[in-house]
Coordinates of C-alpha atoms and ligand atoms in Angstrom, one line a residue:
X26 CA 109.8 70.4 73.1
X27 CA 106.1 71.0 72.5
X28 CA 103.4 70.0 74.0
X29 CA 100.2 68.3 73.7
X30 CA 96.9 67.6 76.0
X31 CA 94.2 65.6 76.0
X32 CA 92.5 68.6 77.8
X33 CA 93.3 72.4 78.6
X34 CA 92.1 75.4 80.0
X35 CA 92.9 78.1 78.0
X36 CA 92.5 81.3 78.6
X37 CA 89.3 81.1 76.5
X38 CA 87.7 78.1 78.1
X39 CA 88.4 74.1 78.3
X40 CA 89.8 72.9 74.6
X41 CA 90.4 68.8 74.2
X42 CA 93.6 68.1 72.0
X43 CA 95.4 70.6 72.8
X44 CA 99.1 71.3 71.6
X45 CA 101.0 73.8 72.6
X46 CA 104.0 75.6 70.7
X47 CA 106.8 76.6 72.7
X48 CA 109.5 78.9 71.9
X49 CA 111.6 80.9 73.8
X50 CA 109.9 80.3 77.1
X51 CA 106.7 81.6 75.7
X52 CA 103.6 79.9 74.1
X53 CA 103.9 80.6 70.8
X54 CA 100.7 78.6 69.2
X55 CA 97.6 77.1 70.6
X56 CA 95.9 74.4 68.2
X57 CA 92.8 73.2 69.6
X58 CA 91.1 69.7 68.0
X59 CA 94.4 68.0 66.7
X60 CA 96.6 64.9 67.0
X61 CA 100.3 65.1 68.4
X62 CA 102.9 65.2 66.2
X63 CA 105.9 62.6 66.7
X64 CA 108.0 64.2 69.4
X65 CA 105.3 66.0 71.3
X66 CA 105.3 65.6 75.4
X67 CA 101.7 63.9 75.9
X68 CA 99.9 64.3 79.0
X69 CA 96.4 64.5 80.4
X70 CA 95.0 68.0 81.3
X71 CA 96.7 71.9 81.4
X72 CA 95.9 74.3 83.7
X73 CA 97.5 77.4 83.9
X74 CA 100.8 77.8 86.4
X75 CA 99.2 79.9 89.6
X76 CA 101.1 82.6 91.3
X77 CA 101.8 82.3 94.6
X78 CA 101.8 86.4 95.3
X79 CA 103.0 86.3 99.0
X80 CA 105.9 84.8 100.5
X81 CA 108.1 84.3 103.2
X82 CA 110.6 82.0 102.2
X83 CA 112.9 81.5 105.5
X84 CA 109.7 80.9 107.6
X85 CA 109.4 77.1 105.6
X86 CA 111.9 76.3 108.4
X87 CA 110.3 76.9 111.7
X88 CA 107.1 75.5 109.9
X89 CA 105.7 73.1 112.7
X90 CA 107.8 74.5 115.4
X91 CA 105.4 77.2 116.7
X92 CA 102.6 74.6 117.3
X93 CA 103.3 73.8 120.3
X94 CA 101.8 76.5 123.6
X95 CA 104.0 78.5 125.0
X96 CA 101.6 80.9 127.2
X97 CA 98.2 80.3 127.7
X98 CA 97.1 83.2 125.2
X99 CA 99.6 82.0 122.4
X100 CA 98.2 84.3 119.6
X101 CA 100.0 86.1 116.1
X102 CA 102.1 88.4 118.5
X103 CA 103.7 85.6 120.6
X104 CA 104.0 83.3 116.9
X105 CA 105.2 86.7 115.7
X106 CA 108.2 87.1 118.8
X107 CA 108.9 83.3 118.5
X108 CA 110.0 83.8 114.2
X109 CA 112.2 86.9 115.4
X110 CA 114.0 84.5 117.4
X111 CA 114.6 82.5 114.3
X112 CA 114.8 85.4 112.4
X113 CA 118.6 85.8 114.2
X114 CA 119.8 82.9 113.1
X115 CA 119.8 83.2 109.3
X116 CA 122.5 83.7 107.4
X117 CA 122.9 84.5 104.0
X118 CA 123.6 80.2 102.8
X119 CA 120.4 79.5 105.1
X120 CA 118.1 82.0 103.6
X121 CA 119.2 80.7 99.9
X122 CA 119.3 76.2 100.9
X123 CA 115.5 77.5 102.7
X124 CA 114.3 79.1 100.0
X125 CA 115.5 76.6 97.4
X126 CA 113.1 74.1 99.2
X127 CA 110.6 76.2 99.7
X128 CA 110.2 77.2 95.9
X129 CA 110.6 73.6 94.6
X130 CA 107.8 72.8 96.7
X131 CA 105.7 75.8 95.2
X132 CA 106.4 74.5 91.9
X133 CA 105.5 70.7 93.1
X134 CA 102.4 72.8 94.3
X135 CA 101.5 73.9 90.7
X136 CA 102.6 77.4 92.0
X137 CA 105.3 78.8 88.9
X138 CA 105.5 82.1 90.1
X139 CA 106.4 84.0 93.7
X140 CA 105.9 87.0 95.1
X141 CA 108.5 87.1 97.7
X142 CA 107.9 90.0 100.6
X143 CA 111.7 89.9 101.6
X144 CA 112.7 91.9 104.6
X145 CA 115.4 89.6 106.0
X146 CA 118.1 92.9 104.5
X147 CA 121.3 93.2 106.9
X148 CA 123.1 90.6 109.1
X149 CA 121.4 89.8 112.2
X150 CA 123.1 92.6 114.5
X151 CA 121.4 95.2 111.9
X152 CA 124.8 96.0 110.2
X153 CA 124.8 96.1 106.5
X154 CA 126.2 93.2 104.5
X155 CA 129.4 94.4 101.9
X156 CA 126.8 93.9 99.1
X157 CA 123.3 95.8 100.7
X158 CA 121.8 93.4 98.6
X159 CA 123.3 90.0 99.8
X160 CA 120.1 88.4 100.8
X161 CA 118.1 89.7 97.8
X162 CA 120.7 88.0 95.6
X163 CA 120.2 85.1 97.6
X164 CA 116.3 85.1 97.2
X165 CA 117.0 85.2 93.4
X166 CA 119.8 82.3 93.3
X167 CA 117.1 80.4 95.0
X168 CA 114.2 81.0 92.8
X169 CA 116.9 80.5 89.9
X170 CA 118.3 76.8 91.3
X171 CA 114.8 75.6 91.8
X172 CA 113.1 77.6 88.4
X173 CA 110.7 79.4 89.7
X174 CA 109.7 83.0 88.5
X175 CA 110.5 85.5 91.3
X176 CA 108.5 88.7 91.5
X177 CA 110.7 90.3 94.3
X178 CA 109.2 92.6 96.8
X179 CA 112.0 94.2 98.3
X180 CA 110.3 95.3 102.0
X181 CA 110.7 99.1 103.7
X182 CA 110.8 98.4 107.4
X183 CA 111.5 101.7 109.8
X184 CA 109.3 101.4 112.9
X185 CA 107.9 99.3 115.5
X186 CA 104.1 99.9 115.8
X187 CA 101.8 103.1 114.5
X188 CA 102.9 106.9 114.3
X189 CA 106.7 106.1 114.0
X190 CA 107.4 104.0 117.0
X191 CA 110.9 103.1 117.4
X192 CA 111.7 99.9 115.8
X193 CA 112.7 96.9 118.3
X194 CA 116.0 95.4 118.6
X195 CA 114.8 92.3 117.3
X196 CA 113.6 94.0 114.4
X197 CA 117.5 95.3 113.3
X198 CA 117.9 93.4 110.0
X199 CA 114.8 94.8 108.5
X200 CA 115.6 98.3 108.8
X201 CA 116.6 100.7 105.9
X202 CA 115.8 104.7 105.6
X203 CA 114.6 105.7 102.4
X204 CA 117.5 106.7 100.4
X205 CA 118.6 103.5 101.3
X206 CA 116.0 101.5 100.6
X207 CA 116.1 102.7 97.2
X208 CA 120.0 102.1 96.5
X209 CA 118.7 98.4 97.9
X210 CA 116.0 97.7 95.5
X211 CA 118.2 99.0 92.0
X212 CA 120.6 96.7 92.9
X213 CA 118.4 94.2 94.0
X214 CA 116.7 94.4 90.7
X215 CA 120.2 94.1 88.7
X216 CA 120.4 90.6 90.3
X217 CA 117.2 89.2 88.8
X218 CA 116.4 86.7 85.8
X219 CA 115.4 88.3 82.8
X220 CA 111.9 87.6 83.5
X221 CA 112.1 88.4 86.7
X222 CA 110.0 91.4 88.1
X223 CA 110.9 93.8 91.4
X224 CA 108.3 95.5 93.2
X225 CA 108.2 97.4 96.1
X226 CA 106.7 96.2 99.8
X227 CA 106.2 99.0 102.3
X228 CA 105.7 96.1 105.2
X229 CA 102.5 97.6 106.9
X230 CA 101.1 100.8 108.3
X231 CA 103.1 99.7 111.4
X232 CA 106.5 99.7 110.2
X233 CA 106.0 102.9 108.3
X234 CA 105.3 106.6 108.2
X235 CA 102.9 108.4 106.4
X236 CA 105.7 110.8 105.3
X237 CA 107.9 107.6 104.4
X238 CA 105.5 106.0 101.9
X239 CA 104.6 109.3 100.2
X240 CA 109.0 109.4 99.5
X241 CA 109.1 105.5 98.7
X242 CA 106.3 104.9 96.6
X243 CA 108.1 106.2 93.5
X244 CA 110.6 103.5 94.3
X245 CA 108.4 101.2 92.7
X246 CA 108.3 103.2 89.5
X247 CA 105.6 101.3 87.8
X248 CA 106.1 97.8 89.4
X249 CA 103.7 95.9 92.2
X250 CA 103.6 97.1 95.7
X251 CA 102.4 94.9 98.7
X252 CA 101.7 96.0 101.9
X253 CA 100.2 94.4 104.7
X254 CA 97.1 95.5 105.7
X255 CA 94.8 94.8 108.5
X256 CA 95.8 90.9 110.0
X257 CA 94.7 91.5 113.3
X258 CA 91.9 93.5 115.2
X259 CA 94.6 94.7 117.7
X260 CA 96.6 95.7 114.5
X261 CA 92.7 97.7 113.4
X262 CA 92.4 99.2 116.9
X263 CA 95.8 100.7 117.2
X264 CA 95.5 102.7 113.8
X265 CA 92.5 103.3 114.8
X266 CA 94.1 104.9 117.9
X267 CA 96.8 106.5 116.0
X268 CA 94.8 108.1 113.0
X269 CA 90.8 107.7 113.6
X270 CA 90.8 105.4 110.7
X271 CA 91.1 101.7 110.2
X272 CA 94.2 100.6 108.0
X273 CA 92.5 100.1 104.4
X274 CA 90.1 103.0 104.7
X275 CA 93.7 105.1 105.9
X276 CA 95.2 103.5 102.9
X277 CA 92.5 104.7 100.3
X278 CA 92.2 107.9 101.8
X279 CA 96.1 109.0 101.9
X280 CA 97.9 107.1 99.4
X281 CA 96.2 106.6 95.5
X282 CA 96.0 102.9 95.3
X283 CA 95.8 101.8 92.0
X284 CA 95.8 98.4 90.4
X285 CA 99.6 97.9 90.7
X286 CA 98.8 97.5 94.6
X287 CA 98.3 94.1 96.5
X288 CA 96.7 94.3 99.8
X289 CA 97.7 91.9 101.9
X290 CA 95.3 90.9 104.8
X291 CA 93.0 92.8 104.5
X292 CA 91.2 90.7 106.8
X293 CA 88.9 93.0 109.0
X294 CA 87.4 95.0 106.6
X295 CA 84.0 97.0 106.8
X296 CA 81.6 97.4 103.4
X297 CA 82.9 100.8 102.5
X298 CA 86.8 99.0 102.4
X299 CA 85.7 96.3 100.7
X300 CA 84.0 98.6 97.9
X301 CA 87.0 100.9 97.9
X302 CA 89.4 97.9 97.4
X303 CA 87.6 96.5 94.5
X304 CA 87.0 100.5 92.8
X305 CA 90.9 101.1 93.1
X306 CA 91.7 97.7 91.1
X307 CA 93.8 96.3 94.0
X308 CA 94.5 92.9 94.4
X309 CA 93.2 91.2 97.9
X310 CA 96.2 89.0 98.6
X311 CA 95.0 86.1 101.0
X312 CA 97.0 83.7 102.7
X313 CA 93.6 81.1 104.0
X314 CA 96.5 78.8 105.1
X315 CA 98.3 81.2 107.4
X316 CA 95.9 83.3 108.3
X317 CA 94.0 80.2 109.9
X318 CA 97.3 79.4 111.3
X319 CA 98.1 82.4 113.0
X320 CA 94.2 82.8 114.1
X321 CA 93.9 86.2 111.9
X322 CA 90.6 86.0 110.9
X323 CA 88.3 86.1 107.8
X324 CA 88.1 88.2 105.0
X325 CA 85.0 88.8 103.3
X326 CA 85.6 86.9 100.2
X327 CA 81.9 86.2 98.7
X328 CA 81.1 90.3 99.1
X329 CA 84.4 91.6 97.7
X330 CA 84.1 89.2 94.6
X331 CA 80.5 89.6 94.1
X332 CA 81.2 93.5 93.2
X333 CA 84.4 92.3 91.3
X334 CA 87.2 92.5 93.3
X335 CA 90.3 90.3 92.5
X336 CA 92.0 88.0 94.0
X337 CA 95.3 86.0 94.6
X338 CA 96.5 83.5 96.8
X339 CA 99.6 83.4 98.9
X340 CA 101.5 80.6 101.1
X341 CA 102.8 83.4 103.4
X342 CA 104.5 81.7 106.6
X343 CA 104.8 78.3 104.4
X344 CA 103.6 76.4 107.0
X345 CA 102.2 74.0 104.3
X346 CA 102.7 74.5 100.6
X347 CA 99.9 73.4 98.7
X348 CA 98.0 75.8 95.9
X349 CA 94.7 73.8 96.4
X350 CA 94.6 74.0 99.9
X351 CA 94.7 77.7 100.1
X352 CA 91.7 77.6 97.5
X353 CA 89.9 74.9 99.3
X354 CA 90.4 76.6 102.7
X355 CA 89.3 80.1 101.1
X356 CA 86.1 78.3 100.5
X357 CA 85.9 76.6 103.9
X358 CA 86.0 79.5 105.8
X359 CA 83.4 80.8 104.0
X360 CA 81.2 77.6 104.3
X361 CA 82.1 77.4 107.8
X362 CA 80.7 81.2 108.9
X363 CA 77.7 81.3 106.7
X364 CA 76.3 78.1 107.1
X365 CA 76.1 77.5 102.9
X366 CA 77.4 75.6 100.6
X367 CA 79.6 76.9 97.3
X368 CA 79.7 80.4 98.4
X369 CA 82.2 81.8 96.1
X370 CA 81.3 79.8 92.9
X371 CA 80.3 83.0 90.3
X372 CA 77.4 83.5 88.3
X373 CA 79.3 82.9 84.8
X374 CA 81.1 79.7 86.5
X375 CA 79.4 77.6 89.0
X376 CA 82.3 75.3 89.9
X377 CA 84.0 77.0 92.7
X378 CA 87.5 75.5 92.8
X379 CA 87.4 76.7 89.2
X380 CA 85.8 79.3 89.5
X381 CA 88.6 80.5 92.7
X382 CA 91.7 78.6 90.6
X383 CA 90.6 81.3 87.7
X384 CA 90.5 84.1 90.1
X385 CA 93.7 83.5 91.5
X386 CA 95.4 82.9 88.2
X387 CA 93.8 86.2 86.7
X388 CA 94.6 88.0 90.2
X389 CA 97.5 86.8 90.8
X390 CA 98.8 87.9 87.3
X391 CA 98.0 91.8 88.4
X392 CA 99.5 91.1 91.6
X393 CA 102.8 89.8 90.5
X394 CA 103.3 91.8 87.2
X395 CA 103.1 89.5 84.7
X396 CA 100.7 87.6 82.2
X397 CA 98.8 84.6 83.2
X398 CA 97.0 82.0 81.3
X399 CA 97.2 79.5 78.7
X400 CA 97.1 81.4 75.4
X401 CA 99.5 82.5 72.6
X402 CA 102.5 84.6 73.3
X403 CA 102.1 84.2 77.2
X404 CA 104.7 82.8 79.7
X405 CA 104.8 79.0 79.2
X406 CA 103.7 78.2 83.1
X407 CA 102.0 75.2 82.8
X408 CA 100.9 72.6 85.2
X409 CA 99.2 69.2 84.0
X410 CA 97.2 66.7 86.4
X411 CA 98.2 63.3 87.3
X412 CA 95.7 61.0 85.0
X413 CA 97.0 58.1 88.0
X414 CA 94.7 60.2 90.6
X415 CA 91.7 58.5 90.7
X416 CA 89.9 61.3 91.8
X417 CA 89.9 62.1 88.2
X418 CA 87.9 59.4 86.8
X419 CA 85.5 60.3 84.3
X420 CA 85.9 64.3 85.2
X421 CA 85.9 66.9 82.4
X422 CA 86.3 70.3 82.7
X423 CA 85.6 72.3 85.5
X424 CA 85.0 69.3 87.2
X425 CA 88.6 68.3 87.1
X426 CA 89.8 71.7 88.6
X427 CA 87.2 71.1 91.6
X428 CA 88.2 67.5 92.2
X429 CA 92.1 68.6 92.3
X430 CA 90.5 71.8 95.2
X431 CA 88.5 69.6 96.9
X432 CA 89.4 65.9 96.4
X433 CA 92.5 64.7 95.4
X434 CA 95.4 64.0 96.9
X435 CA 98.1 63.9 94.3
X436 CA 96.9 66.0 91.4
X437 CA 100.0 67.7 90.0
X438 CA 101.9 65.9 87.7
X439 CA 104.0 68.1 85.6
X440 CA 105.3 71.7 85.9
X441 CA 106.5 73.8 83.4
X442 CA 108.4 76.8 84.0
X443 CA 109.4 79.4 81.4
X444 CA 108.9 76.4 79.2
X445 CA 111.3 74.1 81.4
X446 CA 109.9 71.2 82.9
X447 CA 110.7 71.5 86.7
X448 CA 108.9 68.9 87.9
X449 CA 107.3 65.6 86.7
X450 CA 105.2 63.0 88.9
X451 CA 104.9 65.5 91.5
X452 CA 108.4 65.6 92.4
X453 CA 110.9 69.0 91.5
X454 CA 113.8 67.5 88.8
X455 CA 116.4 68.9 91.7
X456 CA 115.0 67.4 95.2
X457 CA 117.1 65.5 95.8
X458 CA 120.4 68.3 95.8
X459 CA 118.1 71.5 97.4
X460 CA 116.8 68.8 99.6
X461 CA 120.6 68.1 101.0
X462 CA 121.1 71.6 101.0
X463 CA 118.4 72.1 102.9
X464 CA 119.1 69.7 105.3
X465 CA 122.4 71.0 106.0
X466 CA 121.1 74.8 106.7
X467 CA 118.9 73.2 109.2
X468 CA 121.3 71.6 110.9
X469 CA 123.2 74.8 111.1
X470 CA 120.5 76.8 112.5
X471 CA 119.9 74.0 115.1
X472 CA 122.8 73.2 116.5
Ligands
NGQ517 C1 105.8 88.9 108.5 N1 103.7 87.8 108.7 O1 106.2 90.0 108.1 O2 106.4 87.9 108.4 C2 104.5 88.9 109.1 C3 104.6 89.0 110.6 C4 104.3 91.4 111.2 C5 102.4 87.9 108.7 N2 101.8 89.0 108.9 C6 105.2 90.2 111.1 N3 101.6 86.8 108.4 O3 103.3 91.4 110.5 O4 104.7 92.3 112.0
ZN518 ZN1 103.3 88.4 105.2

């Protein structure tokens, strides 16, 4: 079916009457200016489908457990041993029914895309599963039942803290050498969608050796590669510690980071990272949601996009899945520190919910692999507003992108997948099924 807008934002700029072509799961015409034809799908305003570029599905179900003290100096590493605890529990049927929910939600979000940073590999004693790949598989029959596009990010985990530390027991199911690693990710890859895209995720500067990402990186042969990157200052200190350097100026120094790579947190970062981020083409991968929830930190978003450094936006720990919060919180933190308002609206766009949904749907293209944007011969990832939202009254344009950021409160109408509509009114067309699925795997894990 095609369809047709009273508004859209295409790739180049806002367009009224918009219809869009679809064939094949692609956009195959863009007609600016015209009525619909008998047949179309009519709705109120297009945006483009944001990727979500970083992910970790299974933590949707602890999400609200780990808010409550547990020592006086709760902090990331005591949240941190809290989700290994959980991490135990999670069979293969619980990591798919979680992330079933979790990637409906996205897409209810207005996210069509994920970058999932999977690490949950072997069963939770650390032996290997019959298929190495069970849990990958799983990952993809989730982002299959709910419709979402998967960019997996198979993850290399071998140590426990800088310099090759032993890994901790808690830590079993993670673990792969390199050889292995690689036989992982080929036949993780055979088990994708065909549009679906692998990539590699060495897990951070902690859980690997120098030596080991040198032999891995050509794992990724051509595809994305994530890493985490410097979350928390203790996280700075110790490689500091270990090699004299902090983490991204390591990074830049040892390995050639290229425009394929997405730097997760790269939270504490001096000048000389920033500018070295945004020369090598990497994407910054922030999580404003998690990272306020863990008490990470804040990365300095208005300097690195001022020299022209991209971005993306993940949902991370999915403690809350919303795509305009993480834009709206980006912002906040910013407003928050500097005392200003509209810090990171640009110089060509001066809305800054625009101006950040853009940056993320540009970024978060690079990040995942794949072409973003509303224009011919692109993915058809489309999500429409809710005309019903008052917060949309007499809005045009950019306007309509900042009141969804910073003002509404149930913007997202329709999503549009590959060309499939998974979700209309706000609600996934499966809830109610990956709901009760869900449901069930928590009952398991609880009981
Ligand atoms: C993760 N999450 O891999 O799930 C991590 C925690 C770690 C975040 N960094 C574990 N937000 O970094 O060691
Ligand atoms: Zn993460």
């Amino acid at each position: 079916m095609n369809l047709w807008f009273e508004s859209a934002l295409l790739e180049d700029g806002w367009a009224d009457r918009v219809r869009l072509v679809l064939a094949d799961g692609r956009i195959a015409a863009v007609e600016a200016g015209v009525d619909p034809v008998v047949g179309d799908d009519r709705h109120f305003v297009a945006l483009p489908g944001l990727p979500n570029v970083h992910s970790h599905a299974f933590q949707r179900a602890m999400a609200g457990l780990a808010e409550a003290r547990g020592r006086t100096d709760d902090d990331f590493w005591s949240w941190r041993d809290l989700m290994y605890r959980f991490v135990g529990r999670i069979g293969p049927e619980e990591c798919e029914a979680i992330a079933a929910l979790a990637y409906a939600e996205m897409l209810e979000a207005g996210f069509t895309r994920v970058g999932e940073f999977h690490y949950l590999h072997h069963a939770p004693d650390g032996s290997r599963y019959d298929d190495v790949a069970e849990m990958s598989g799983r990952i993809a029959a989730a982002a299959d039942a709910a419709g979402i596009g998967l960019t997996l990010l198979p993850v290399f985990y071998a140590h426990g803290g800088f310099g090759g530390q032993p890994a901790g027991a808690a830590q079993g199911r993670f673990l792969n050498d390199v050889d292995g690693f690689a036989a992982l990710v080929e036949r993780a890859a055979s088990k994708l969608a065909p549009d679906g895209v692998i990539g590699i995720a060495p897990h951070s500067l902690r859980a690997v050796t120098p030596e080991e990402l040198r032999e891995l990186l050509p794992v990724a042969n051509g595809g994305p590669v994530h890493i985490h990157i410097a979350e928390q200052i203790k996280e700075v200190a110790d490689c500091v510690a270990w090699s004299g350097k902090r983490p991204v100026r390591w990074l830049l120094d040892e390995v050639s980071v290229d425009a394929r790579w997405t730097l997760v947190h790269a939270t504490h970062v001096e000048p000389d990272e920033v500018a070295g981020i945004v020369a090598s083409g990497a994407v910054a991968g922030l999580c404003p949601i998690t990272e306020a929830n863990l008490g990470d930190g804040l990365f300095p978003a208005a300097e690195f996009m001022a020299l022209g450094g991209m971005i993306g936006v993940g949902s991370d720990s999915n403690v809350r899945i919303d795509a305009a919060e993480e834009l709206r919180l980006l912002e906040y933190g910013q407003r928050l520190t500097r005392g200003a308002r509209n810090v990171l609206a640009g110089e060509d766009r001066a809305a800054t919910g625009a101006r950040l949904f853009a940056a993320a749907v540009a970024g978060g293209g690079r990040s995942l692999g794949v072409e973003t944007g509303l224009a011919v011969g692109r993915p058809a990832d489309i999500v429409s507003l809710d005309r019903t939202d008052p917060a949309f009254a007499e809005r045009k344009g950019d306007a309509l992108i900042d009141s969804w950021v910073f003002a509404s409160r149930r913007a997202v109408d329709c999503v549009w997948r590959g060309g499939v509509k998974q979700a209309e009114g706000g609600r996934h067309r499966d809830r109610d099924a990956i709901e009760a699925r869900y449901r069930a795997a928590l009952a398991r894990l609880t009981a």
